[in-house]
mmCIF file of C-alpha atoms in Angstrom:
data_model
loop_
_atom_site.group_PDB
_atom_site.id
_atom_site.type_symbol
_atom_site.label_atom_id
_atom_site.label_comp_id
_atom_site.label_asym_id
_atom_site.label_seq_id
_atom_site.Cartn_x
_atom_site.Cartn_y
_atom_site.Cartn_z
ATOM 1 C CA UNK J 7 0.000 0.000 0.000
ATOM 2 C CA UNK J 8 1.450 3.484 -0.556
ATOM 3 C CA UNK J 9 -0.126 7.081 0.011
ATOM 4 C CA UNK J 10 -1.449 9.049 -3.032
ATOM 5 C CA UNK J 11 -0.887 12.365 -1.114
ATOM 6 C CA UNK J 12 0.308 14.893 -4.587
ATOM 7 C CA UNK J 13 1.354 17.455 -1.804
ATOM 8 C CA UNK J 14 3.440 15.360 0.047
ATOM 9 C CA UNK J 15 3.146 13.314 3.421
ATOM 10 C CA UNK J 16 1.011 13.631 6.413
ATOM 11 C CA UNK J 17 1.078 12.706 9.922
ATOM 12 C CA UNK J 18 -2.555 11.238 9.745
ATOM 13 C CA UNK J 19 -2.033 10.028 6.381
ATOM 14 C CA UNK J 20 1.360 8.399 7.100
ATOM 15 C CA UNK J 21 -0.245 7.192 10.178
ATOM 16 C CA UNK J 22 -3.657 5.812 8.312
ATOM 17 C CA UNK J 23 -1.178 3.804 6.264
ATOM 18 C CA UNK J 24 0.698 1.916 9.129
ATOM 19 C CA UNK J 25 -2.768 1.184 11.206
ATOM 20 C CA UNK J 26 -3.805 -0.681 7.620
ATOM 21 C CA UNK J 27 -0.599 -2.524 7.322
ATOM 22 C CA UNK J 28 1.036 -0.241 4.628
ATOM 23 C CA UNK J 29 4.126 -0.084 6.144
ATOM 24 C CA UNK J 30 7.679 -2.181 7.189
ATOM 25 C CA UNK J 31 8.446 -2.151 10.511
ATOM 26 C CA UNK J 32 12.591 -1.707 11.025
ATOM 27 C CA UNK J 33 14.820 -3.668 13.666
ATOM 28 C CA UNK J 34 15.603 -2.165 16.035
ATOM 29 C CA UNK J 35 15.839 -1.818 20.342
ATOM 30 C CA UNK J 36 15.186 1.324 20.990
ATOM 31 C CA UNK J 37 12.007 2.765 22.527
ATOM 32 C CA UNK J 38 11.005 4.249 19.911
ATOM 33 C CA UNK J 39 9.831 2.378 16.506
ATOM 34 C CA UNK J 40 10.675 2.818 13.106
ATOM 35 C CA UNK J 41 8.931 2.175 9.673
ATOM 36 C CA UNK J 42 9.480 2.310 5.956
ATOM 37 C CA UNK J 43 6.466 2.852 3.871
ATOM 38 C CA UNK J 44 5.717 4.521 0.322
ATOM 39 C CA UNK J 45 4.074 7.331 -0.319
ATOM 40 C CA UNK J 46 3.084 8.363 -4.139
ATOM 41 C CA UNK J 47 5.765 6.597 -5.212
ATOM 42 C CA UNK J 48 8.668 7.853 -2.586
ATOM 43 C CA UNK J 49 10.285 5.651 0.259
ATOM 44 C CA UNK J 50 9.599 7.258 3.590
ATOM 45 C CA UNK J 51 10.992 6.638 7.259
ATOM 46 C CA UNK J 52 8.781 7.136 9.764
ATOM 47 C CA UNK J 53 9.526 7.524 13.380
ATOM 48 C CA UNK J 54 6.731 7.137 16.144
ATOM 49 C CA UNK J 55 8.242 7.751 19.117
ATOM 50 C CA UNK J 56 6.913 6.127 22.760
ATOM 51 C CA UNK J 57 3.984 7.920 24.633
ATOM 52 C CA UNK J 58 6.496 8.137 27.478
ATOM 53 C CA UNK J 59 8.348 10.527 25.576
ATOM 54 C CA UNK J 60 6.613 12.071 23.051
ATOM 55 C CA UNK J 61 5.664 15.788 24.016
ATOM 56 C CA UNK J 62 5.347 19.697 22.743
ATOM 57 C CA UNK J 63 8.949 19.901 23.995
ATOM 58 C CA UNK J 64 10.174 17.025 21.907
ATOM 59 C CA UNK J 65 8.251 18.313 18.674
ATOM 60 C CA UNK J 66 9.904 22.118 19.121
ATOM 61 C CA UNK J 67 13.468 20.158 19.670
ATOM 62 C CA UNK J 68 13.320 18.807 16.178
ATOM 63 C CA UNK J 69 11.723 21.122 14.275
ATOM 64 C CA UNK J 70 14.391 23.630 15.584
ATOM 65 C CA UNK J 71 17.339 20.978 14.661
ATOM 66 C CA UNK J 72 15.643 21.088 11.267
ATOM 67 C CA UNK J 73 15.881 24.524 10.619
ATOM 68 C CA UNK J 74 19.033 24.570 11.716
ATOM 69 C CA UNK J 75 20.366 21.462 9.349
ATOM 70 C CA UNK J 76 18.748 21.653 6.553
ATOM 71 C CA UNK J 77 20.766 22.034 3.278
ATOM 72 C CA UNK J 78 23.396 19.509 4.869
ATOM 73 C CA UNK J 79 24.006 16.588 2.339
ATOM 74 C CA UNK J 80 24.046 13.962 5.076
ATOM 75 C CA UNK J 81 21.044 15.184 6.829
ATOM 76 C CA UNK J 82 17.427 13.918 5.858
ATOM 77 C CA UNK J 83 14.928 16.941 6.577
ATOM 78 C CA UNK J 84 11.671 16.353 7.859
ATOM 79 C CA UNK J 85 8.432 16.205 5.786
ATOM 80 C CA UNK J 86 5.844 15.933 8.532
ATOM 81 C CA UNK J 87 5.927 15.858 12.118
ATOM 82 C CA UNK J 88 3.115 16.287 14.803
ATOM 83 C CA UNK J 89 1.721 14.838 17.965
ATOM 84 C CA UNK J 90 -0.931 11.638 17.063
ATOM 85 C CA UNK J 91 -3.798 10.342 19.030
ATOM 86 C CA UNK J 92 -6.033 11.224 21.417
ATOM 87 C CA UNK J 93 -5.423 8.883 24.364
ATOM 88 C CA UNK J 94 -1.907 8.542 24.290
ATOM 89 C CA UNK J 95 -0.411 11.013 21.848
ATOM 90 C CA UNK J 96 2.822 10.138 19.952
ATOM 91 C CA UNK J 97 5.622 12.043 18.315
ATOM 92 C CA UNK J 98 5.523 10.824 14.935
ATOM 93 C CA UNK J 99 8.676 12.359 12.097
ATOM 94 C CA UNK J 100 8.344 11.731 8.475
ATOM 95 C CA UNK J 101 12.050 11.849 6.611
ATOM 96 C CA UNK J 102 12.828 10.230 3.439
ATOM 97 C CA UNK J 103 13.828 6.906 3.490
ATOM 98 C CA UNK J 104 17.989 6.801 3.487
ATOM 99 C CA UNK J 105 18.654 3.636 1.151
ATOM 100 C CA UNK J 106 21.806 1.367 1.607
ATOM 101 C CA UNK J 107 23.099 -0.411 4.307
ATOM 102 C CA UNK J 108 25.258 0.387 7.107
ATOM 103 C CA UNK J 109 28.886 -0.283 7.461
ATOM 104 C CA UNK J 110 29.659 -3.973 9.138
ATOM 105 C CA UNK J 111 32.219 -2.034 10.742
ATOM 106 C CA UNK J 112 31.890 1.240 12.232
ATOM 107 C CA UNK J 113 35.544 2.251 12.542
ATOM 108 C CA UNK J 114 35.386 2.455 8.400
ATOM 109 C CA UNK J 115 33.128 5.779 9.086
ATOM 110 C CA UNK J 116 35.213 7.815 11.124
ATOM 111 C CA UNK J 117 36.181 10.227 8.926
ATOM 112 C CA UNK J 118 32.363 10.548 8.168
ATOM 113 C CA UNK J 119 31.629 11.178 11.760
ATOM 114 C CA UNK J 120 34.046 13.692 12.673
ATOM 115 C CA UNK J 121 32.896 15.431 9.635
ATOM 116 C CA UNK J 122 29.374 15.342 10.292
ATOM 117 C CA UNK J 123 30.347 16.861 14.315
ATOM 118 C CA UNK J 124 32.578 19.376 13.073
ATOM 119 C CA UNK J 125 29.426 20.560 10.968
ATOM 120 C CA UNK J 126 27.608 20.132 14.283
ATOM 121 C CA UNK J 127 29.020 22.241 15.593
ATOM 122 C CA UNK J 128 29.431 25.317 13.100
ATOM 123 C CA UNK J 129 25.964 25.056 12.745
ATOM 124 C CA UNK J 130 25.160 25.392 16.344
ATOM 125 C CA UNK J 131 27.122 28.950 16.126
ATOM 126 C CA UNK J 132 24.444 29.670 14.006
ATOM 127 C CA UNK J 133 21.535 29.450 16.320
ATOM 128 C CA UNK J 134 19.882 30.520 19.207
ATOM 129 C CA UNK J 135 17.791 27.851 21.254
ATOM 130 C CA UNK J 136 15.589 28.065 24.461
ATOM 131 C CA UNK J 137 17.066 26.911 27.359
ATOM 132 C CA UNK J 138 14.221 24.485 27.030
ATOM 133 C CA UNK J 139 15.904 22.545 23.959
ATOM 134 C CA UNK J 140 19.328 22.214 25.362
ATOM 135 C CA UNK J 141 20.627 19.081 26.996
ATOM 136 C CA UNK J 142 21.884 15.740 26.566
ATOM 137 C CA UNK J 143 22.524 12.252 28.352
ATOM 138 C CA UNK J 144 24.853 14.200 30.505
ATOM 139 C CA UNK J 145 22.373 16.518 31.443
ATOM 140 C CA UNK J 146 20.135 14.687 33.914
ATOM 141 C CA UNK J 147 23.714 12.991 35.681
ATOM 142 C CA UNK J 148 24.695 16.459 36.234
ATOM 143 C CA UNK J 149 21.902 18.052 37.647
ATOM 144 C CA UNK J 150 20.355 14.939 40.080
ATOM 145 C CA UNK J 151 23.202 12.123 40.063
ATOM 146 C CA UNK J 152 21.857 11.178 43.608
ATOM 147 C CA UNK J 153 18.984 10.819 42.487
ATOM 148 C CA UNK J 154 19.339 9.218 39.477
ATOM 149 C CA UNK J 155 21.362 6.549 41.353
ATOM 150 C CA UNK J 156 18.713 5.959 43.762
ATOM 151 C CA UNK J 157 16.385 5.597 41.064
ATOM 152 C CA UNK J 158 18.047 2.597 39.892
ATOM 153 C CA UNK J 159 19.009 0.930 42.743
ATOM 154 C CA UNK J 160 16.424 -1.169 42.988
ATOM 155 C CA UNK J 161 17.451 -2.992 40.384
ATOM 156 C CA UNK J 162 20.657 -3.388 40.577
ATOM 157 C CA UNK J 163 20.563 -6.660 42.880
ATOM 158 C CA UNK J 164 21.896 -10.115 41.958
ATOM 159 C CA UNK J 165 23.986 -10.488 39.152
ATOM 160 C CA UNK J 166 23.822 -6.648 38.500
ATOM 161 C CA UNK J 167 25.421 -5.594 41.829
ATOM 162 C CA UNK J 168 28.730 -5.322 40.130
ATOM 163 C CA UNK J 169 27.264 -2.483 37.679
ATOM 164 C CA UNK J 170 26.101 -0.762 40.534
ATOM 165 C CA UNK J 171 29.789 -0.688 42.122
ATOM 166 C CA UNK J 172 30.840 0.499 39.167
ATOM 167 C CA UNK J 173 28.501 3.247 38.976
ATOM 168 C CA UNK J 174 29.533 4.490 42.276
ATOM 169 C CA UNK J 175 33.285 4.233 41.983
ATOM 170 C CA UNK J 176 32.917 6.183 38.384
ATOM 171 C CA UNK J 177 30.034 8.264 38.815
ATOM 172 C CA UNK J 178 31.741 11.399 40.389
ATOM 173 C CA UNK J 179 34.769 11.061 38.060
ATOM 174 C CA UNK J 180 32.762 11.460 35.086
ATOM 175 C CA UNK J 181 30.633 14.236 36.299
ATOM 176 C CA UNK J 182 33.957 16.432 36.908
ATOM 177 C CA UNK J 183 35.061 15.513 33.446
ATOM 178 C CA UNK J 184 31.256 16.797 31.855
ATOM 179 C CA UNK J 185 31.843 19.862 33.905
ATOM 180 C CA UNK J 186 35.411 20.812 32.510
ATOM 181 C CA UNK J 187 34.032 20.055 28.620
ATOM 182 C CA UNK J 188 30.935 22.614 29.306
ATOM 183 C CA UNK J 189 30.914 25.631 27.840
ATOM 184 C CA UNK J 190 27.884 28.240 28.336
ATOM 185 C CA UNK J 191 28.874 29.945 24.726
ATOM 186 C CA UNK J 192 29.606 26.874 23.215
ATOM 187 C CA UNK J 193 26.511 25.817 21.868
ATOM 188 C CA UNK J 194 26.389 22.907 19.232
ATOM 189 C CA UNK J 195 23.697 20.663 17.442
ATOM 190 C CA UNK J 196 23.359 17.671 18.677
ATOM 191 C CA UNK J 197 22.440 14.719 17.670
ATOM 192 C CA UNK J 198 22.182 12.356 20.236
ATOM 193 C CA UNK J 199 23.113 8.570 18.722
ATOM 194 C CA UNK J 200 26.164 9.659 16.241
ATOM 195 C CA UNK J 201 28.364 7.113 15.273
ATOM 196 C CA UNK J 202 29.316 5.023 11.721
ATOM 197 C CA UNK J 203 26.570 2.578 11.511
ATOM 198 C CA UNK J 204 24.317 5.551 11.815
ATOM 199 C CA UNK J 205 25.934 7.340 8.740
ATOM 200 C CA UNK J 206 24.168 5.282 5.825
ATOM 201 C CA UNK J 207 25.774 4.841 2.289
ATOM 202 C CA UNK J 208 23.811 4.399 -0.787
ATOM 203 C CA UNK J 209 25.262 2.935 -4.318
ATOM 204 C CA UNK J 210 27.458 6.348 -5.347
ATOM 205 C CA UNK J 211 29.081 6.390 -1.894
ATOM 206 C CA UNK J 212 26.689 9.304 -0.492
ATOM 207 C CA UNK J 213 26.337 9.360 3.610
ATOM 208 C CA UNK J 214 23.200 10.026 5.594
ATOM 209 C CA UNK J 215 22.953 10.196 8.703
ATOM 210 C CA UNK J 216 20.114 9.021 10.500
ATOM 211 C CA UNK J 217 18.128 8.091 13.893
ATOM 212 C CA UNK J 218 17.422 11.872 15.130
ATOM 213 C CA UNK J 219 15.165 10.760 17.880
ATOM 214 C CA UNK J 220 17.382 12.486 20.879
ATOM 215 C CA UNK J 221 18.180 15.552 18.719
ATOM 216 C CA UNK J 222 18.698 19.026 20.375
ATOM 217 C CA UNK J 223 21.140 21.133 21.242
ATOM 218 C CA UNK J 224 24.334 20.916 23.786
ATOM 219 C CA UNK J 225 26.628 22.808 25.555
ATOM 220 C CA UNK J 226 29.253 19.886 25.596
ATOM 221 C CA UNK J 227 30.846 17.575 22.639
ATOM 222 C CA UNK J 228 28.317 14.955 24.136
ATOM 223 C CA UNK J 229 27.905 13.739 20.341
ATOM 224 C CA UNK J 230 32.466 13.070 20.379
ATOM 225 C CA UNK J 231 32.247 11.672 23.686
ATOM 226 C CA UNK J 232 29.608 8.981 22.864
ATOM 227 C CA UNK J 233 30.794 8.828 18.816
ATOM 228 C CA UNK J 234 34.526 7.769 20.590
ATOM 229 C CA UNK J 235 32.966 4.748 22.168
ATOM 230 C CA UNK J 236 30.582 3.431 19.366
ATOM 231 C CA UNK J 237 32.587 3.843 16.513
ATOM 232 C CA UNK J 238 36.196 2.854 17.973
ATOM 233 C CA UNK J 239 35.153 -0.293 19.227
ATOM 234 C CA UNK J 240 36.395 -3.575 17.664
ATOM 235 C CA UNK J 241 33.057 -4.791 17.147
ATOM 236 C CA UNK J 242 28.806 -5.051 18.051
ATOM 237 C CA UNK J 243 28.295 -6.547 21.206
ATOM 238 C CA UNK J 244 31.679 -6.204 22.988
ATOM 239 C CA UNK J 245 33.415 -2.462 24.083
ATOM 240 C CA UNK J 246 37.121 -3.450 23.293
ATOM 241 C CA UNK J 247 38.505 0.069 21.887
ATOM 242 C CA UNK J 248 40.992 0.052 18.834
ATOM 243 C CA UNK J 249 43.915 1.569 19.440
ATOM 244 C CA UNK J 250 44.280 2.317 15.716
ATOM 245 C CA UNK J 251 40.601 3.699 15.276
ATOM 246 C CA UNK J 252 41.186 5.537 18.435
ATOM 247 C CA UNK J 253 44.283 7.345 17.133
ATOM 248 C CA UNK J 254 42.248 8.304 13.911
ATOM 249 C CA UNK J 255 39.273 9.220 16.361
ATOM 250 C CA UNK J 256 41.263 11.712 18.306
ATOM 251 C CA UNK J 257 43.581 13.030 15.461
ATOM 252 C CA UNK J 258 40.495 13.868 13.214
ATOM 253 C CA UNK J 259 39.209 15.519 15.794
ATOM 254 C CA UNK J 260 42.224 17.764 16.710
ATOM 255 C CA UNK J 261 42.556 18.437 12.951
ATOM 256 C CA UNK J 262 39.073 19.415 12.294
ATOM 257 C CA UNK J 263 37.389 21.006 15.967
ATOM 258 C CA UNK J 264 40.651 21.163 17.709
ATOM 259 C CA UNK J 265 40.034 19.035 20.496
ATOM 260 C CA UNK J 266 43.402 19.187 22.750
ATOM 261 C CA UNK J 267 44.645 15.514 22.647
ATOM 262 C CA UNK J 268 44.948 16.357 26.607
ATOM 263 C CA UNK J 269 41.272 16.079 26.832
ATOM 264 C CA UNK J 270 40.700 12.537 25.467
ATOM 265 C CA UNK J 271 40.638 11.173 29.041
ATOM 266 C CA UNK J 272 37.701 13.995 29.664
ATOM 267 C CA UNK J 273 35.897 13.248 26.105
ATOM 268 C CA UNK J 274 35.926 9.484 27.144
ATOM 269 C CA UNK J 275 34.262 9.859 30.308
ATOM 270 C CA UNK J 276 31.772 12.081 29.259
ATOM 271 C CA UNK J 277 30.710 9.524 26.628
ATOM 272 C CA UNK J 278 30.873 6.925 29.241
ATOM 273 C CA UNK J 279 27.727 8.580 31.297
ATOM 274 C CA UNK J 280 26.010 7.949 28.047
ATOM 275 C CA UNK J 281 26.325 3.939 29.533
ATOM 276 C CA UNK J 282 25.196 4.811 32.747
ATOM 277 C CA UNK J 283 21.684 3.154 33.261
ATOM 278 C CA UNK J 284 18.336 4.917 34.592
ATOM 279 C CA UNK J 285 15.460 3.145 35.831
ATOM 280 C CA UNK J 286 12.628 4.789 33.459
ATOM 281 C CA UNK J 287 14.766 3.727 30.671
ATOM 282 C CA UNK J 288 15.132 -0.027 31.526
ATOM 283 C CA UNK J 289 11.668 0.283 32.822
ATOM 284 C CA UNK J 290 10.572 1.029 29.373
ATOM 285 C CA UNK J 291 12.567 -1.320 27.500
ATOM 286 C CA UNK J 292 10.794 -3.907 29.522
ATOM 287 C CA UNK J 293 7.813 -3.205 28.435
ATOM 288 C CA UNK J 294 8.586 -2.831 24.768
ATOM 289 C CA UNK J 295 9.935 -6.759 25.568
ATOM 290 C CA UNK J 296 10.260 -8.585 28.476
ATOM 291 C CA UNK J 297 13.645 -9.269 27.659
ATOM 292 C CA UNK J 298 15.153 -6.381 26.733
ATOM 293 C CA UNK J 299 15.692 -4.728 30.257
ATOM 294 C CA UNK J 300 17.852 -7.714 31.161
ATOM 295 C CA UNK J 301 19.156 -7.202 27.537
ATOM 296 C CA UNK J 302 20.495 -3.862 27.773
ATOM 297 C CA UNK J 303 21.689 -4.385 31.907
ATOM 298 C CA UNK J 304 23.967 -7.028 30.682
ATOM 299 C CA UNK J 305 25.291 -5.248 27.507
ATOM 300 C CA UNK J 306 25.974 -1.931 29.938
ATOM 301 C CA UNK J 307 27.297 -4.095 32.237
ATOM 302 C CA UNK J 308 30.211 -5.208 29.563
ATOM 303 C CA UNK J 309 30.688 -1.582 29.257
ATOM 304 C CA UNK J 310 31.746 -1.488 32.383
ATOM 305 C CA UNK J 311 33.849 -4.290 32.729
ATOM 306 C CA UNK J 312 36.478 -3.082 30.946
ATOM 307 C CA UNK J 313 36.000 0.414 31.546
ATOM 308 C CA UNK J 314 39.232 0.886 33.059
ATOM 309 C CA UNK J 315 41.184 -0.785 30.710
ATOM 310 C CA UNK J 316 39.849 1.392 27.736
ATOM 311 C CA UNK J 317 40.520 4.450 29.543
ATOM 312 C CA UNK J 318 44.255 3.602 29.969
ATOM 313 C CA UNK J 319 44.182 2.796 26.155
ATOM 314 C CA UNK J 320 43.062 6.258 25.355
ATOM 315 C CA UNK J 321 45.275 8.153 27.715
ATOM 316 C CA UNK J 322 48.097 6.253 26.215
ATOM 317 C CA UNK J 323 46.584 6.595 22.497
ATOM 318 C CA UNK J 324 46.193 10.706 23.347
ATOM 319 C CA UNK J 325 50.039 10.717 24.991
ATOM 320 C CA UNK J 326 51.282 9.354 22.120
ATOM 321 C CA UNK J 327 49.886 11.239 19.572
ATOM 322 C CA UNK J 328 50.618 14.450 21.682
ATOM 323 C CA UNK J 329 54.712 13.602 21.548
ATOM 324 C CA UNK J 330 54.279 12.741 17.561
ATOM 325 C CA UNK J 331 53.352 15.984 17.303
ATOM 326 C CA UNK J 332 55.896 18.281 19.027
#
């Protein structure tokens, strides 16, 4: 089934479409859910986002990242957006469809990514948001970390007590290192999920970037910090840095936003609160699928595990990059 809208997608119509089967739901284990459908002809991605999270706020957020973006060749503009239903009322964000695949290995994007934040962040000069739109995953750590460990102690028992140590020897660390990487004039766009398998490549080698669901605006390279860990890794499932990718990591980002190489320890433990868990997120995982809570505990978890070690990898990556280039 497609739409036959001539003057271009709807919320309701997009929506109409899905609720009569006319669309392809995409993997995925996030709370919010994604679709591919067609509409007169054209490929669409559709985002409906959870009730949980869906609100005014959230619409302004994106619409305001989409003024700010658009005319980027990696960035998909939206068609439609708007709040649906009565009951329960959802975000829903119509962008055209990015065809191609992602890369099997997300070091081979790098260059991509830094790109894509150093245009982050010249756009960001550009703009004034509400005090309303800025924030990221840092955000809520550094204004209620007490309480946003509290919150999740209660499940942290049984084979998860060793996360919860973790978060409690780490916790204050990477709160000071947030701190030192904010700057109150240093606002940026940001996107929220950046790393190489979310830069997509069709047949003629062209990138798009995709998964906006979390974007906004930051005060902090939040997008670096979390980009470091996702796309440096050896591989999906397991956080066992590169050294290699790491060295390209940090170099392209001296070269092209002049990120100190002194600050890599910083950048990586800002990204690192990014793994922290909260209990409304877990909470909702679980009931998108009983098994995902335990799902993403246990993948955290191996975060954490070798937490240490990684750091020591980039502080030694960073160090010896710094004396190659005196």
């Amino acid at each position: 089934m497609s739409g036959d809208g001539a003057a271009g997608p709807t919320v309701a119509g997009v929506m109409g479409l899905l609720a009569a089967g006319g669309g392809r739901l995409l993997d995925g284990r996030g709370l919010n859910s994604s679709y591919r459908l067609e509409w007169a002809g054209r490929p669409l991605s559709v985002k409906v986002h959870c009730a949980e999270r869906s609100s005014v706020t959230e619409f302004r957020r994106i619409g305001r990242v989409d003024a700010a973006l658009r005319g980027a060749p990696w960035y998909p503009p939206v068609l439609a957006s708007g709040l649906h239903g009565a009951r329960r009322p959802r975000l829903v964000v119509v962008r055209p469809y990015a065809p191609g695949e992602p890369s099997d290995d997300a070091r081979r994007r790098i260059a991509g990514v830094v790109d894509v934040l150093a245009q982050l962040a010249a756009r960001g000069r550009e703009v004034a948001a509400d005090e309303e739109l800025v924030g990221d995953y840092a955000s809520v750590w550094l204004s209620g970390a007490r309480e946003e460990r509290s919150g999740v102690e209660p499940l942290l028992t049984g084979r998860w007590r060793a996360l919860g140590a973790a978060m409690d020897e780490q916790l204050p660390g990477l709160c000071a290192a947030a701190r030192r990487l904010t700057r109150p004039d240093g606002l940026r766009v940001h996107h929220g999920d950046l790393h190489g398998r979310n830069l997509i490549a069709d047949g003629s080698g062209r990138l798009t970037v995709i998964d906006w669901d979390e974007a906004g605006f930051a005060r902090r390279p939040a997008d670096a910090g979390k980009a470091l860990w996702l796309s440096c890794r050896l591989g999906r499932g397991d956080f066992v840095l590169d050294p290699a990718a790491t060295g390209r990591f940090l170099s392209a980002l001296r070269a092209r936003l002049d990120v100190p190489y002194a600050d890599a320890g910083d950048l990586a433990r800002l990204g690192a609160l990014w793994f922290l868990p909260r209990r409304g997120h877990v909470t909702l995982l679980g009931r998108r699928g009983a098994d995902l809570g335990d799902w993403y505990l246990g993948w955290v978890g191996r975060f954490w595990a070798g937490f240490r070690g990684n750091l020591e990898l980039v502080a030694d990556v960073a160090a010896a990059l710094e004396a190659r280039s005196r």
